[in-house]
Amino acid sequence: MDGLASIVTSPSTLLWCLIGITIGTLVGALPGIGSITAMAILLPITFGLSPLNALVLLISIYLGGQYGGRISSILINVPGDAGALVTTFDGYPMAQQGKAGHALTLSAIGSFVGGLIGFLGLVFLIGVISNFAIAFGPAEYFTLLVFALIATSGVTESKPIKSYISVILGLLIAMIGLDPVSGDQRMTFGLIELWDGISFVVVAIGIFGLSEVLVRLEKNKSNRNMPTKFNFLSLFPKLVDIYKTLFSMIRGGIIGFLVGSLPGAGASIATFLSYSVEKKISKNPESFGKGNHKGLSAPESASNSSVGGALIPTFSLGVPGSASAAILLGGMMMVGLQPGPQLLNESADIVWAAIAALLVANILLLVLNTLFVPFFAILIQKAEPYLTAVIACLCFIGVYAYRNSLFDVGLLIFFSLVGYFMRKNGYPLAPLLLGMILSPMLEQTFRRALLLSDNDYLIFINSPISITFVALSIIILVLPRIQKYRRKKKDSSPLNY
Amino acid sequence: MVLRLLFPIFLIFAVFILLTQSLKLPIFTANGMIGPGFLPMVLALLIIFLLVIEFVSIYWKRQQNENKDGRTISSITISKQVFFMIAVILTLGLVNVIGMLISLGLFIFVILFMMEKRSLINSGVFSLLSIVIIYIIFDVLLGISFPMGMLN
């Protein structure tokens, strides 16, 4: 409570919170930029601030970036960053149905619920979760990642082979570059531009953003027209719609918080897992990917609650819970705070005030983003004829801005064609990106585990945590096949005639 | 149907090239640990295996007439898509000549005027405004400088 009071009663701290969420939202909405880049670019601003204001500013940018990433995902199907990828699955179809305002408001509410769960979890569980996170070694991480890949790459679909191909292709593409252990050039074809590998941002913007333009060109103008008239109330979901998705938001928030508290896991795994769970338990799984409210709100909740989860290992162990948390850690050290087990004892007032900033920023973000919904809805309607050029332009700049590399822009063009033909041939795109995101950690944990066990592969089933994830992975792989076989047997039973 | 078979063939070819590259690397190190080529090799072989299954599955269904072709795309749409991609590639090519801002402005103008059939003034004003806004947001506010090409 003292932490909350120190924020609310200090006009300068509140002001920095407001500045942080505004800048974070605006920059996070730019494709390819995201909250990581926003925090990195704005880090120098914190040098002249007090430790409290610096921490509040960085956390506000972090949270604002999470909110902002969903705006471009919903409006133009270009994810702001990895955590906003899942928002495109149901958010963009809703925008295409003329419900952009609906989608933006629902995701803002989902983000708020998730942020609240993340805040409460951080306050009450910081001690418990940090002890549990310590128990995760390389083998446990590896089995968790394999489970996440299987659970979220859609292998429960009726024709999973294309999902398998997509996710493994993503794993392989991410291995292009210098080997992290030996430094050997892997699949670089002698090109120095490929030494740093192929960036996730390039592939994401290519296969989702630029390829989307090619898909849009297939639709003639009459199909692209959105409703020309709408009333103010239609921009916002009804209370009953919000209530119906409330439990999925809470589920997403819990998943996001738990996954986010694992160092390195981050919002992307949290959002994919949440989406996968909602689809699995839904009575209408076929409606996911076509504008399902739960498919939008649950991952949004997971994304924002993962911020609270990521702060647990960051504050308590000095181990960043996500890439954005790593920048936060750097910012903390620059203002004289020493992250680690002693932080909560030595700088308790600042840390708890920063945690309270999460709550304040969350409330401010909900209010501001909801107020801007009519503006965005009108913008997307009026800008329809210009969208092809604008999306292409944003993709071009977003990719260039990431590493200042025209080679990346060339790769963008290549992957836009790959993404387009993958869509035409029924290959899901999301598993490819998920494979790319998880590949470095997957390889690192795999090699580290074998190093620790002296090449003994039994290390992956030695601990209770690893065995649990292995068992869950097998169940997810095998159960749908058994269910399908039983259904076939039942349908062909003589009693059915 | 032939087009549906071409994509798996293309992927098999591309992954095969990656496989040959990965085989040039040590699969195991001197002390018996897995080397840099191990995982790429395993993944590439796995993908090729799955793609062959997929290819056979598509070919088998083609024989059985079970697989229905998706919606066909008109030649007008294909020419629009080709035009768009050529415009993007030319824009990339012109970046180092006339600078990124001008080449993007030209790109927006061409797309609006020739593809979206907007008026000359409308296209010109929008493209000019766009590059001004891009310059302010990215160059001035975010500090991301763009190539100026010969105008440097």
XYZ file of C-alpha atoms in Angstrom, chain A:
497
model
C 0.000 0.000 0.000
C 2.921 2.337 0.749
C 4.214 1.683 -2.749
C 0.849 2.591 -4.266
C 0.647 5.716 -2.131
C 4.100 6.872 -3.221
C 2.998 6.748 -6.845
C -0.453 8.233 -6.535
C 0.694 11.099 -4.292
C 3.653 12.053 -6.459
C 2.626 14.123 -9.516
C 6.021 13.667 -11.196
C 5.884 9.870 -10.860
C 2.340 9.805 -12.218
C 3.441 11.990 -15.107
C 6.323 9.660 -15.999
C 3.885 6.751 -15.817
C 1.595 8.522 -18.277
C 4.493 9.406 -20.590
C 5.717 5.825 -20.476
C 2.394 4.227 -21.375
C 1.743 6.721 -24.178
C 5.158 6.297 -25.778
C 5.085 2.528 -25.204
C 1.664 2.210 -26.851
C 2.573 4.351 -29.857
C 5.927 2.714 -30.470
C 4.632 -0.777 -29.688
C 1.991 -0.330 -32.391
C 4.675 0.127 -35.043
C 5.368 -3.198 -36.749
C 8.760 -4.628 -35.978
C 9.450 -2.112 -33.223
C 7.691 -3.512 -30.152
C 8.207 -2.850 -26.447
C 11.819 -4.128 -26.462
C 12.963 -1.553 -28.997
C 10.850 1.158 -27.359
C 12.523 0.497 -23.999
C 15.994 0.304 -25.539
C 15.572 3.544 -27.491
C 14.153 5.406 -24.500
C 16.598 4.021 -21.921
C 18.863 7.106 -22.068
C 15.956 9.250 -20.845
C 16.095 7.417 -17.514
C 19.676 8.464 -16.789
C 18.686 11.802 -15.314
C 15.704 10.510 -13.322
C 15.409 9.293 -9.749
C 15.516 5.480 -9.348
C 11.766 5.357 -8.697
C 10.812 7.497 -11.700
C 13.237 5.601 -13.948
C 11.798 2.243 -12.942
C 8.218 3.484 -13.259
C 8.963 4.899 -16.730
C 10.528 1.665 -17.967
C 7.752 -0.527 -16.567
C 5.131 1.784 -18.100
C 6.833 1.584 -21.511
C 7.010 -2.218 -21.132
C 3.293 -2.458 -20.399
C 2.382 0.184 -22.990
C 4.348 -1.703 -25.629
C 2.366 -4.865 -24.859
C -0.884 -2.912 -25.374
C 0.396 -1.182 -28.491
C 1.505 -4.364 -30.247
C -2.080 -5.514 -30.544
C -3.225 -2.396 -32.429
C -1.340 -3.192 -35.635
C -2.164 -6.901 -35.164
C -5.892 -6.181 -35.153
C -6.035 -3.391 -37.710
C -3.593 -4.550 -40.379
C -2.622 -8.128 -39.404
C 0.998 -7.144 -38.807
C 2.092 -8.118 -35.288
C 3.937 -5.418 -33.371
C 6.147 -8.070 -31.797
C 6.206 -11.787 -30.940
C 3.742 -11.422 -28.077
C 1.173 -9.773 -30.381
C 1.276 -12.520 -32.977
C -1.633 -14.526 -31.577
C -3.784 -11.375 -31.576
C -3.812 -11.539 -35.384
C -5.565 -14.937 -35.362
C -8.954 -13.636 -34.246
C -8.400 -9.886 -33.908
C -7.810 -9.252 -37.604
C -10.774 -11.382 -38.762
C -12.944 -9.319 -36.399
C -11.616 -6.118 -37.986
C -12.355 -7.539 -41.430
C -15.951 -8.115 -40.302
C -16.222 -4.411 -39.466
C -15.702 -4.969 -35.736
C -12.314 -3.307 -35.320
C -13.542 -1.189 -32.410
C -15.053 -4.271 -30.809
C -11.763 -6.128 -31.116
C -9.672 -3.246 -29.785
C -11.911 -2.741 -26.752
C -12.143 -6.445 -25.982
C -8.392 -6.819 -26.176
C -7.933 -3.729 -23.983
C -10.221 -5.261 -21.352
C -8.476 -8.630 -21.676
C -5.126 -6.896 -21.264
C -6.430 -5.075 -18.191
C -7.679 -8.286 -16.566
C -4.362 -9.972 -17.348
C -2.396 -7.032 -16.016
C -4.432 -7.146 -12.801
C -3.767 -10.884 -12.393
C -0.079 -10.288 -13.082
C 0.017 -7.543 -10.464
C -1.766 -9.636 -7.816
C 0.384 -12.649 -8.588
C 3.526 -10.560 -8.302
C 2.482 -9.103 -4.964
C 1.397 -12.341 -3.317
C 3.477 -15.025 -5.000
C 6.883 -13.510 -5.638
C 8.511 -15.691 -2.987
C 6.800 -18.951 -3.890
C 7.246 -18.710 -7.653
C 10.901 -17.726 -7.511
C 11.640 -20.889 -5.495
C 9.821 -23.003 -8.089
C 11.579 -21.299 -11.011
C 14.971 -22.185 -9.520
C 14.078 -25.878 -9.873
C 14.029 -25.557 -13.685
C 17.297 -26.798 -15.147
C 18.154 -27.185 -18.859
C 16.422 -30.584 -19.141
C 13.213 -29.249 -17.582
C 13.277 -26.251 -19.888
C 13.825 -28.447 -22.922
C 10.861 -30.673 -22.116
C 8.736 -27.588 -21.396
C 9.625 -26.136 -24.797
C 8.869 -29.393 -26.619
C 5.523 -29.513 -24.826
C 4.821 -25.888 -25.760
C 5.661 -26.610 -29.416
C 3.416 -29.664 -29.573
C 0.561 -28.076 -27.653
C 0.495 -24.890 -29.621
C 1.458 -25.854 -33.158
C -2.018 -27.211 -33.775
C -1.067 -30.849 -33.950
C -4.502 -31.623 -32.592
C -5.856 -30.599 -35.991
C -7.308 -33.280 -38.239
C -4.334 -32.983 -40.639
C -1.399 -32.257 -38.410
C 1.369 -33.025 -40.862
C 1.379 -29.485 -42.245
C 1.663 -28.093 -38.708
C 4.625 -30.405 -38.041
C 6.307 -29.258 -41.241
C 5.668 -25.618 -40.413
C 7.045 -25.744 -36.879
C 10.122 -27.787 -37.771
C 10.803 -25.426 -40.673
C 10.734 -22.560 -38.199
C 13.172 -24.397 -35.921
C 15.509 -24.954 -38.872
C 15.362 -21.393 -40.219
C 16.270 -20.039 -36.787
C 19.445 -22.137 -36.810
C 20.864 -20.233 -39.778
C 23.769 -18.100 -38.565
C 26.723 -18.610 -36.258
C 26.562 -21.624 -33.978
C 26.188 -20.252 -30.413
C 28.691 -22.734 -28.953
C 31.421 -23.243 -31.533
C 30.982 -20.087 -33.614
C 30.860 -22.115 -36.859
C 28.914 -20.622 -39.737
C 25.743 -22.655 -40.171
C 23.874 -22.574 -43.482
C 25.031 -18.999 -44.172
C 26.131 -19.712 -47.767
C 29.164 -17.526 -47.116
C 27.012 -14.412 -46.677
C 28.187 -12.189 -43.857
C 24.663 -10.763 -43.589
C 23.460 -14.160 -42.401
C 26.004 -14.501 -39.581
C 23.498 -12.963 -37.167
C 20.852 -15.296 -38.487
C 17.448 -14.497 -39.922
C 15.509 -12.252 -37.610
C 12.109 -13.305 -36.325
C 10.864 -9.787 -37.057
C 11.696 -10.144 -40.777
C 9.920 -13.489 -41.090
C 6.898 -12.392 -39.025
C 6.367 -9.201 -40.978
C 7.001 -11.016 -44.255
C 4.677 -13.971 -43.816
C 1.948 -12.073 -41.974
C 2.253 -8.498 -43.183
C 3.440 -8.361 -46.759
C 1.859 -11.669 -47.743
C -1.417 -10.307 -46.380
C -1.190 -7.569 -49.018
C -0.959 -10.244 -51.712
C -4.037 -11.951 -50.235
C -5.908 -8.621 -50.096
C -5.241 -8.127 -53.808
C -7.227 -11.303 -54.495
C -10.348 -9.742 -53.046
C -12.149 -7.407 -55.387
C -13.222 -3.989 -54.173
C -16.806 -4.985 -53.378
C -15.591 -7.729 -51.037
C -13.245 -5.361 -49.281
C -15.927 -2.827 -48.410
C -16.683 -2.586 -44.742
C -20.002 -1.293 -43.378
C -20.136 2.449 -44.083
C -22.347 3.343 -41.173
C -21.899 2.420 -37.580
C -23.082 3.865 -34.334
C -20.943 4.681 -31.349
C -22.272 1.822 -29.227
C -21.440 -0.785 -31.880
C -17.758 0.049 -31.413
C -17.776 -1.511 -27.988
C -18.652 -5.058 -26.965
C -21.800 -5.555 -24.907
C -21.414 -6.280 -21.209
C -22.791 -9.765 -21.784
C -20.021 -10.385 -24.390
C -17.415 -9.267 -21.879
C -18.944 -11.452 -19.180
C -18.913 -14.481 -21.489
C -15.196 -14.079 -22.068
C -14.337 -13.207 -18.450
C -13.400 -16.725 -17.432
C -11.216 -17.181 -20.485
C -9.485 -13.902 -19.616
C -8.858 -15.181 -16.086
C -7.569 -18.512 -17.432
C -5.327 -16.669 -19.867
C -4.094 -14.404 -17.097
C -3.114 -17.331 -14.884
C -1.376 -19.159 -17.737
C 0.431 -15.974 -18.766
C 1.588 -15.244 -15.240
C 2.915 -18.765 -14.615
C 4.662 -19.058 -17.984
C 5.978 -15.492 -17.763
C 7.595 -16.244 -14.415
C 9.878 -18.804 -16.056
C 13.066 -17.006 -17.099
C 13.238 -16.602 -20.873
C 9.732 -17.902 -21.525
C 8.052 -14.556 -22.215
C 4.737 -13.449 -23.684
C 4.961 -15.417 -26.940
C 4.783 -18.865 -25.310
C 2.161 -17.597 -22.848
C -0.115 -16.308 -25.620
C 0.197 -19.441 -27.738
C -0.506 -21.724 -24.780
C -3.500 -19.674 -23.721
C -4.935 -19.704 -27.255
C -4.394 -23.416 -27.535
C -6.143 -24.091 -24.213
C -9.163 -21.973 -25.139
C -9.476 -23.691 -28.495
C -9.183 -27.114 -26.925
C -11.897 -26.536 -24.316
C -14.202 -24.561 -26.572
C -17.496 -26.031 -27.766
C -16.895 -24.335 -31.135
C -13.187 -24.814 -31.878
C -13.851 -24.318 -35.588
C -14.782 -20.690 -34.876
C -11.255 -19.917 -33.701
C -9.338 -18.030 -36.338
C -12.556 -16.446 -37.606
C -13.142 -13.765 -34.980
C -13.811 -15.726 -31.809
C -13.959 -13.405 -28.794
C -12.205 -15.870 -26.494
C -9.480 -16.411 -29.084
C -8.712 -12.715 -28.793
C -9.276 -11.878 -25.141
C -7.553 -14.868 -23.488
C -4.149 -14.449 -25.196
C -4.318 -10.699 -24.582
C -4.788 -11.406 -20.905
C -1.908 -13.891 -21.002
C 0.360 -11.390 -22.726
C -0.129 -8.693 -20.107
C -0.059 -10.982 -17.093
C 3.241 -12.397 -18.346
C 4.723 -8.939 -17.607
C 3.979 -9.439 -13.915
C 5.315 -12.988 -14.092
C 8.500 -11.883 -15.862
C 9.230 -9.377 -13.090
C 9.465 -12.143 -10.478
C 12.779 -13.693 -11.594
C 13.937 -10.196 -12.622
C 13.503 -8.694 -9.150
C 14.073 -11.706 -6.953
C 16.827 -13.563 -8.793
C 18.395 -10.926 -11.013
C 17.535 -13.158 -13.985
C 15.414 -11.407 -16.631
C 12.080 -13.101 -17.238
C 11.911 -11.812 -20.806
C 13.918 -9.754 -23.283
C 12.100 -6.575 -22.221
C 12.797 -7.461 -18.595
C 16.487 -7.704 -19.534
C 16.421 -4.056 -20.598
C 14.591 -3.211 -17.393
C 17.362 -4.971 -15.487
C 19.957 -2.894 -17.311
C 18.015 0.254 -16.489
C 17.824 -0.732 -12.815
C 21.574 -1.235 -12.627
C 22.184 2.104 -14.299
C 20.214 3.941 -11.604
C 22.080 2.184 -8.823
C 19.719 -0.691 -7.971
C 21.325 -4.120 -7.618
C 18.934 -6.862 -8.809
C 19.109 -10.157 -6.966
C 17.920 -11.825 -3.773
C 18.860 -8.766 -1.664
C 16.923 -6.252 -3.755
C 13.674 -6.735 -1.860
C 15.476 -6.114 1.435
C 17.733 -3.207 0.469
C 15.392 -1.229 -1.837
C 11.997 -2.508 -0.779
C 10.264 0.897 -1.032
C 11.388 1.456 -4.619
C 10.607 -2.095 -5.723
C 7.119 -2.110 -4.236
C 6.435 1.325 -5.713
C 7.508 -0.010 -9.102
C 5.185 -2.981 -8.661
C 2.379 -0.565 -7.788
C 3.199 1.269 -11.037
C 2.043 -1.865 -12.842
C -1.442 -1.413 -11.396
C -1.590 2.315 -12.073
C -0.250 1.943 -15.633
C -2.742 -0.843 -16.282
C -5.707 1.326 -15.250
C -4.470 4.309 -17.259
C -3.907 2.108 -20.317
C -7.453 0.739 -20.181
C -8.934 4.237 -20.008
C -6.739 5.747 -22.726
C -6.982 2.849 -25.157
C -10.758 2.594 -24.810
C -11.084 6.343 -25.450
C -9.108 5.995 -28.698
C -11.237 3.120 -30.040
C -13.654 5.314 -32.090
C -10.654 7.054 -33.636
C -9.096 3.755 -34.708
C -12.392 2.354 -36.007
C -13.036 5.431 -38.163
C -9.411 5.462 -39.313
C -9.501 1.874 -40.525
C -12.746 2.451 -42.387
C -11.629 5.640 -44.157
C -8.150 4.327 -44.860
C -9.350 1.183 -46.675
C -8.234 2.282 -50.196
C -4.828 3.274 -48.874
C -4.175 0.182 -46.795
C -2.285 -1.776 -49.451
C 0.322 0.945 -49.852
C 0.447 1.786 -46.123
C 0.847 -1.818 -44.974
C 3.583 -2.453 -47.523
C 5.339 0.738 -46.489
C 5.134 -0.062 -42.777
C 6.483 -3.560 -43.419
C 9.382 -2.135 -45.395
C 10.270 0.439 -42.735
C 9.615 -1.847 -39.781
C 12.043 -4.425 -41.092
C 14.671 -1.841 -42.045
C 14.374 -0.065 -38.678
C 15.082 -3.301 -36.822
C 18.698 -3.752 -37.923
C 19.244 -0.956 -40.491
C 19.734 -3.643 -43.112
C 18.489 -3.655 -46.699
C 19.404 -7.344 -46.839
C 16.656 -7.912 -44.279
C 14.240 -6.093 -46.575
C 15.258 -8.478 -49.359
C 14.538 -11.400 -47.018
C 11.188 -9.772 -46.222
C 10.231 -9.977 -49.892
C 11.318 -13.633 -50.056
C 9.366 -14.607 -46.954
C 6.298 -12.715 -48.097
C 6.184 -15.044 -51.104
C 6.837 -18.072 -48.892
C 4.038 -16.950 -46.556
C 1.637 -16.380 -49.438
C 2.196 -19.831 -50.941
C 2.039 -21.448 -47.511
C -1.405 -19.879 -47.063
C -2.565 -21.007 -50.517
C -1.421 -24.557 -49.784
C -2.943 -24.778 -46.316
C 0.231 -24.647 -44.235
C -0.365 -22.808 -40.929
C 1.924 -19.805 -40.478
C 1.926 -19.429 -36.723
C 3.783 -22.685 -35.954
C 6.624 -21.543 -38.203
C 7.059 -18.400 -36.141
C 6.699 -20.280 -32.894
C 9.451 -22.643 -34.021
C 11.683 -19.671 -34.820
C 11.070 -18.056 -31.441
C 11.751 -21.201 -29.442
C 14.588 -22.649 -31.541
C 17.532 -20.859 -29.850
C 16.357 -21.754 -26.364
C 15.472 -25.289 -27.434
C 18.933 -25.918 -28.849
C 20.697 -24.236 -25.961
C 18.834 -26.223 -23.294
C 19.247 -29.454 -25.252
C 23.001 -29.061 -25.572
C 23.420 -27.838 -22.021
C 21.433 -30.751 -20.633
C 23.596 -33.249 -22.535
C 26.718 -31.471 -21.376
C 25.597 -31.703 -17.750
C 24.642 -35.372 -18.086
C 27.764 -36.279 -20.071
C 25.711 -37.261 -23.122
C 23.194 -39.309 -21.157
C 19.792 -38.790 -22.816
C 17.997 -40.125 -19.722
C 18.409 -36.675 -18.184
C 15.243 -35.668 -20.056
C 13.130 -38.065 -17.990
C 15.037 -37.911 -14.708
C 13.178 -35.204 -12.816
C 9.446 -35.089 -11.945
C 9.075 -31.810 -13.858
C 10.598 -33.281 -17.051
C 8.565 -36.472 -16.827
C 5.386 -34.421 -16.399
C 6.040 -32.423 -19.553
C 7.048 -35.516 -21.523
C 3.870 -37.298 -20.411
C 1.721 -34.278 -21.288
C 3.344 -34.090 -24.729
C 2.630 -37.769 -25.400
C -0.964 -37.388 -24.214
C -1.529 -34.396 -26.503
C -0.066 -36.312 -29.445
C -1.830 -39.598 -28.848
C -5.209 -38.639 -27.360
C -6.732 -37.038 -30.483
C -5.756 -40.105 -32.539
C -7.475 -42.392 -30.021
C -10.550 -40.169 -29.999
C -10.621 -40.138 -33.819
C -10.268 -43.926 -33.950
C -13.094 -44.370 -31.433
C -15.316 -41.995 -33.407
C -14.615 -43.904 -36.638
C -15.360 -47.184 -34.942
C -18.581 -45.819 -33.503
C -19.675 -44.418 -36.881
C -19.050 -47.709 -38.648
C -20.725 -49.784 -35.929
C -23.700 -51.910 -37.186
C -25.847 -50.369 -34.431
C -25.688 -47.064 -36.272
C -27.615 -48.339 -39.287
